[in-house]
PDB file of C-alpha atoms in Angstrom:
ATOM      1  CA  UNK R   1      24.589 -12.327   7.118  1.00 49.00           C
ATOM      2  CA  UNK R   2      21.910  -9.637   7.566  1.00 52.00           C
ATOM      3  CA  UNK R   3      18.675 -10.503   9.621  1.00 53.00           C
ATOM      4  CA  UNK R   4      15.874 -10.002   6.952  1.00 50.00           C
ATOM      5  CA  UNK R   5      12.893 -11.036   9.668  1.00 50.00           C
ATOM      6  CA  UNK R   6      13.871  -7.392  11.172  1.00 55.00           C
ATOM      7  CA  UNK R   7      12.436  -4.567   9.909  1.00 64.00           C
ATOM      8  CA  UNK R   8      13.852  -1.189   9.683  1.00 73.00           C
ATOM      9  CA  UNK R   9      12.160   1.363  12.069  1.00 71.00           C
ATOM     10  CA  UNK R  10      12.966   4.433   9.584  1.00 77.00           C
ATOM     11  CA  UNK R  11      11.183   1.933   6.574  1.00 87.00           C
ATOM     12  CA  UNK R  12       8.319   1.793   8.714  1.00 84.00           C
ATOM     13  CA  UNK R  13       8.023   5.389   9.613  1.00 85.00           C
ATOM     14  CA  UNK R  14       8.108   5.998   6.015  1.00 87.00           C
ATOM     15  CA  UNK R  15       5.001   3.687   5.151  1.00 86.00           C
ATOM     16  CA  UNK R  16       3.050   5.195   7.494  1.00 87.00           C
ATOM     17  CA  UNK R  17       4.093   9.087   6.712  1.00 88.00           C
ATOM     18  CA  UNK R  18       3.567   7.701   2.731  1.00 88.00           C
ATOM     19  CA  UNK R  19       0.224   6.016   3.746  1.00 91.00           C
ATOM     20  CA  UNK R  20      -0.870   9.166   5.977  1.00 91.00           C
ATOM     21  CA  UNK R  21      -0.595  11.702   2.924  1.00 88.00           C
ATOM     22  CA  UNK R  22      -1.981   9.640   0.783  1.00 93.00           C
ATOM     23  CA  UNK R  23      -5.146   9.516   2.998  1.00 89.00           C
ATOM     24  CA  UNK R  24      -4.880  12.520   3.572  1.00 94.00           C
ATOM     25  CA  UNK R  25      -4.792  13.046  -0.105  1.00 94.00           C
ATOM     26  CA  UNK R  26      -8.037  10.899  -0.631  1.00 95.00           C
ATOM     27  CA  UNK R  27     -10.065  13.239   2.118  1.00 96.00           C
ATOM     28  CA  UNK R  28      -8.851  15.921   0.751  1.00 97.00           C
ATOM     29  CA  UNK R  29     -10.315  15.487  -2.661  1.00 97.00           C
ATOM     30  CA  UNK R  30     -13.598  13.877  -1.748  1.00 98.00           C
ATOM     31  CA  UNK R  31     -13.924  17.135   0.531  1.00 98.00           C
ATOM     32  CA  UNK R  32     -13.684  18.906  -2.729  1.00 98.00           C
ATOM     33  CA  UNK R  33     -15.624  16.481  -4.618  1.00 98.00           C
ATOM     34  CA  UNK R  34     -18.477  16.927  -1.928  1.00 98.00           C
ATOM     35  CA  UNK R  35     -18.286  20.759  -1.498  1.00 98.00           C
ATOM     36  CA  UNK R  36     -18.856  20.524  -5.818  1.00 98.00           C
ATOM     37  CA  UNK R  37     -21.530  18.261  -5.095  1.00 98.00           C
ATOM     38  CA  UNK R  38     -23.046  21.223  -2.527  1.00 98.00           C
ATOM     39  CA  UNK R  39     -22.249  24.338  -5.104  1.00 98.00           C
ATOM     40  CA  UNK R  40     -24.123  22.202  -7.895  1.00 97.00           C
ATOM     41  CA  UNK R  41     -27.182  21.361  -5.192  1.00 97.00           C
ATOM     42  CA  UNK R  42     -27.279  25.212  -4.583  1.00 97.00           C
ATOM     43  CA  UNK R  43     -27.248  27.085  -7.397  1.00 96.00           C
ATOM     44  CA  UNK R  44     -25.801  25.526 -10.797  1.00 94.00           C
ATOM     45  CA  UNK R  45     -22.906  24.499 -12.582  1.00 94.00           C
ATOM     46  CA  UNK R  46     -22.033  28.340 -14.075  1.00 95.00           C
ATOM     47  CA  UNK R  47     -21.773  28.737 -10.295  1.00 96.00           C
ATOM     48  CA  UNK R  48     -18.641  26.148  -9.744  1.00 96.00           C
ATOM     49  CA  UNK R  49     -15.305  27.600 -10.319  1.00 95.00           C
ATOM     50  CA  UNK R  50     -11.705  27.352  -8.273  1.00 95.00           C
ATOM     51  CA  UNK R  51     -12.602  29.962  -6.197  1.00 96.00           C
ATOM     52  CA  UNK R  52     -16.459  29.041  -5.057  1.00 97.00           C
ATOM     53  CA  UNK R  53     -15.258  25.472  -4.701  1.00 98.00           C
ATOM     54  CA  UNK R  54     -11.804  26.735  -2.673  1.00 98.00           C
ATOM     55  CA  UNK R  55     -14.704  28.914  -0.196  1.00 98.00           C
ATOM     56  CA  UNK R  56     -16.827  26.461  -0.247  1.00 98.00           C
ATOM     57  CA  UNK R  57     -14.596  23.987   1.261  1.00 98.00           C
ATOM     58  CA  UNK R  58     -11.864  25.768   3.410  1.00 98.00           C
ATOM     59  CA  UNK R  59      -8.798  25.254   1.218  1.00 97.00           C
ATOM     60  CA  UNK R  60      -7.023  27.619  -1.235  1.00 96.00           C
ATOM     61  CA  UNK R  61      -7.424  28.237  -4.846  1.00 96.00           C
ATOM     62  CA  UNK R  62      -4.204  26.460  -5.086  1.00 97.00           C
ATOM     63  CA  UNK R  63      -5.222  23.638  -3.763  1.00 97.00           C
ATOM     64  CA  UNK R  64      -8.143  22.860  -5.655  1.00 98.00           C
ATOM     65  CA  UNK R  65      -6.111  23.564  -9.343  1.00 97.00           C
ATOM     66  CA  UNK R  66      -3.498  20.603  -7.588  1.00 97.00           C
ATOM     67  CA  UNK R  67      -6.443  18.262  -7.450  1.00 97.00           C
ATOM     68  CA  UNK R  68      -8.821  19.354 -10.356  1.00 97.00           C
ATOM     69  CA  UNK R  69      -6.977  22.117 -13.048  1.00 96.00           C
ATOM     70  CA  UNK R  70     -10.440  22.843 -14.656  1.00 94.00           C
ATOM     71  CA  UNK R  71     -13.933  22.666 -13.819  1.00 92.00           C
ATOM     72  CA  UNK R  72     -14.094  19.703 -16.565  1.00 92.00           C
ATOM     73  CA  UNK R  73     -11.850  17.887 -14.413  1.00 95.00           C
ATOM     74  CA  UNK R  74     -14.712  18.158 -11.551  1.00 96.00           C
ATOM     75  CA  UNK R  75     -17.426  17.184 -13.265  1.00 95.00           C
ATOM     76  CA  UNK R  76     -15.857  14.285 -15.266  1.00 95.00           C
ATOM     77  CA  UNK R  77     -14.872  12.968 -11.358  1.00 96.00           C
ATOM     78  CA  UNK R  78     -18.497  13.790 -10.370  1.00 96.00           C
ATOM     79  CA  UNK R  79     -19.474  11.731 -13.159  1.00 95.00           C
ATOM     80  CA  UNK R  80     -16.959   8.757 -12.427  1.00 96.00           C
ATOM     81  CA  UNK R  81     -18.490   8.833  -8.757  1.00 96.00           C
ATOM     82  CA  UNK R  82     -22.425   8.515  -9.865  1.00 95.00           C
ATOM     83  CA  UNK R  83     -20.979   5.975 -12.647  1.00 94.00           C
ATOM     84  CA  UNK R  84     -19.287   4.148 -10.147  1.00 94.00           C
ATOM     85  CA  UNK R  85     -22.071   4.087  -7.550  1.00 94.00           C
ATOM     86  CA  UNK R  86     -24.359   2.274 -10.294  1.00 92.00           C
ATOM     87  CA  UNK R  87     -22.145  -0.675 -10.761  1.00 91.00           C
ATOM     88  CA  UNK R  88     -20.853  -0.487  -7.182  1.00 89.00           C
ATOM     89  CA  UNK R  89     -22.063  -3.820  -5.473  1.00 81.00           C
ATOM     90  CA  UNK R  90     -24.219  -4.890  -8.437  1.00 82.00           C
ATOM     91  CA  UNK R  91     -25.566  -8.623  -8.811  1.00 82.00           C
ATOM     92  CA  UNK R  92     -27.158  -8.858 -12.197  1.00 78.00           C
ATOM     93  CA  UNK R  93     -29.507 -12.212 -12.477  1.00 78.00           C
ATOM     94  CA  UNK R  94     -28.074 -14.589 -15.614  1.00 84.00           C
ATOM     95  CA  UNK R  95     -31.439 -13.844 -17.026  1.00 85.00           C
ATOM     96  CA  UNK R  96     -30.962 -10.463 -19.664  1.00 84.00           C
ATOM     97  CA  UNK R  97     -34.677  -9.168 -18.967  1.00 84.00           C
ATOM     98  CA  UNK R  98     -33.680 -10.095 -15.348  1.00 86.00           C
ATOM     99  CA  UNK R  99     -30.271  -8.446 -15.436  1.00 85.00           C
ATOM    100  CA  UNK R 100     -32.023  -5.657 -17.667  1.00 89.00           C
ATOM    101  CA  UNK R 101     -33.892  -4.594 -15.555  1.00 90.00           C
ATOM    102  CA  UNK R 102     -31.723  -4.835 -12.074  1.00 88.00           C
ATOM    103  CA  UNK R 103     -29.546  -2.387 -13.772  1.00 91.00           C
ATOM    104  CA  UNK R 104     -31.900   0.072 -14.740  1.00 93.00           C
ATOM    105  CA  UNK R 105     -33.503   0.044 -11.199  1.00 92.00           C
ATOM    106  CA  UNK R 106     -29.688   0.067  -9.350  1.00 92.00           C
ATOM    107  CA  UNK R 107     -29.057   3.407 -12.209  1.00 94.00           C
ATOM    108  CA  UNK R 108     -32.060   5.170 -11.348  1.00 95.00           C
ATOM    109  CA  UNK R 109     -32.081   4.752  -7.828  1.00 94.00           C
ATOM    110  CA  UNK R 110     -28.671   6.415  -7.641  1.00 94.00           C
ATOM    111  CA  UNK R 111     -29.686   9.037 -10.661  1.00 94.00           C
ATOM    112  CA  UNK R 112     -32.813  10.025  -8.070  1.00 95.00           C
ATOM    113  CA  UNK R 113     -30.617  10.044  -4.923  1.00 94.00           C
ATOM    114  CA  UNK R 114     -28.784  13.249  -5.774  1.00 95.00           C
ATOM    115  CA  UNK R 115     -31.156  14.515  -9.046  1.00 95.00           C
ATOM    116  CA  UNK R 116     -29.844  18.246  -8.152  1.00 96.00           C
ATOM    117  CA  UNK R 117     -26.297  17.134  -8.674  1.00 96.00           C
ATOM    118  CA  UNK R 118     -27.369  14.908 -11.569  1.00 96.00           C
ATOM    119  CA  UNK R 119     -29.414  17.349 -13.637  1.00 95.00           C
ATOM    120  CA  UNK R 120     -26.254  19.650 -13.606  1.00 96.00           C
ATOM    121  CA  UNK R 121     -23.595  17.264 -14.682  1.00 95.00           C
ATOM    122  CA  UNK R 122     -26.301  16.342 -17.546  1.00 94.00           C
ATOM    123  CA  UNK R 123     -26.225  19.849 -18.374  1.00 94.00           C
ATOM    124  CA  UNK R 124     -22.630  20.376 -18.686  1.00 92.00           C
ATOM    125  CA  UNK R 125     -22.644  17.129 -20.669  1.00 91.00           C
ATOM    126  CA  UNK R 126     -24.689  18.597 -23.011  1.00 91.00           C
ATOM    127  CA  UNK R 127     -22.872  22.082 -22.969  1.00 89.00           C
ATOM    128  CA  UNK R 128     -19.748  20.199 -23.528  1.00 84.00           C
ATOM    129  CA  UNK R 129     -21.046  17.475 -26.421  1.00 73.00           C
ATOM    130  CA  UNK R 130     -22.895  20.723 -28.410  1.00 70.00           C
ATOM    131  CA  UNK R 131     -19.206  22.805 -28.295  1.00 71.00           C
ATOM    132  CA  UNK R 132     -17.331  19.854 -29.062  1.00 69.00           C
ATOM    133  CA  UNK R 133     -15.610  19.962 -25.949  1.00 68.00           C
ATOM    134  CA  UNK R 134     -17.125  17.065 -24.180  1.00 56.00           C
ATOM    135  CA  UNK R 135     -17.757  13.315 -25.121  1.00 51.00           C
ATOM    136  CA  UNK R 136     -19.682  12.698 -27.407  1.00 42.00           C
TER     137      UNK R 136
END
């Protein structure tokens, strides 16, 4: 009978290589996600494509169409970040004016915290909703 308390070494080399890329797959996005968050500060959202955002943060075109294969793709994860930052640790009161109100204050202190970044991923919202490629 097998000893099942022992663990294979070449099992555990292969968690950690699997958990290695997959951090390494993490960084490398958010390194993406913050260089779009730096192209948007700078200039404007006409001015984010594969190959600013590939300058911008050191890898190759390539790279960036593995993580994101449009710019819609970008801003829809820029948008899940700020969307996720709102609720992210948020404690609303049982009372709704309470709770009302918490929210709001939580939304718009993240909305002001990057308002460049904001103000563009409004605007391609609104680019997007008035072609009918957006949500809307």
């Amino acid at each position: 009978m097998a000893n099942t308390t022992s663990r294979d070494p070449s099992s555990a080399r292969t968690v950690a290589r699997q958990r290695r890329a997959r951090d390494e797959k993490l960084a490398t996005r958010e390194l993406l996600l913050e260089s779009a968050r730096t192209i948007l500060r700078d200039g404007s959202l006409f001015d984010l494509t594969a190959i600013s955002l590939g300058h911008q943060s050191g890898v190759t075109r390539q790279t960036v169409y593995r993580y994101f294969p449009n710019t819609e793709s970008i801003f829809k994860a820029l948008s899940d970040d700020v969307i996720n930052a709102v609720y992210q640790d948020l404690q609303l009161p049982s009372d709704k004016e309470d709770a009302l109100d918490h929210f709001v204050t939580k939304a718009i202190a993240v909305f002001v915290s990057d308002s460049a970044v904001i103000r563009q991923l409004v605007l391609a919202w609104a680019m997007g909703r008035a072609t009918g490629r957006g949500p809307g």
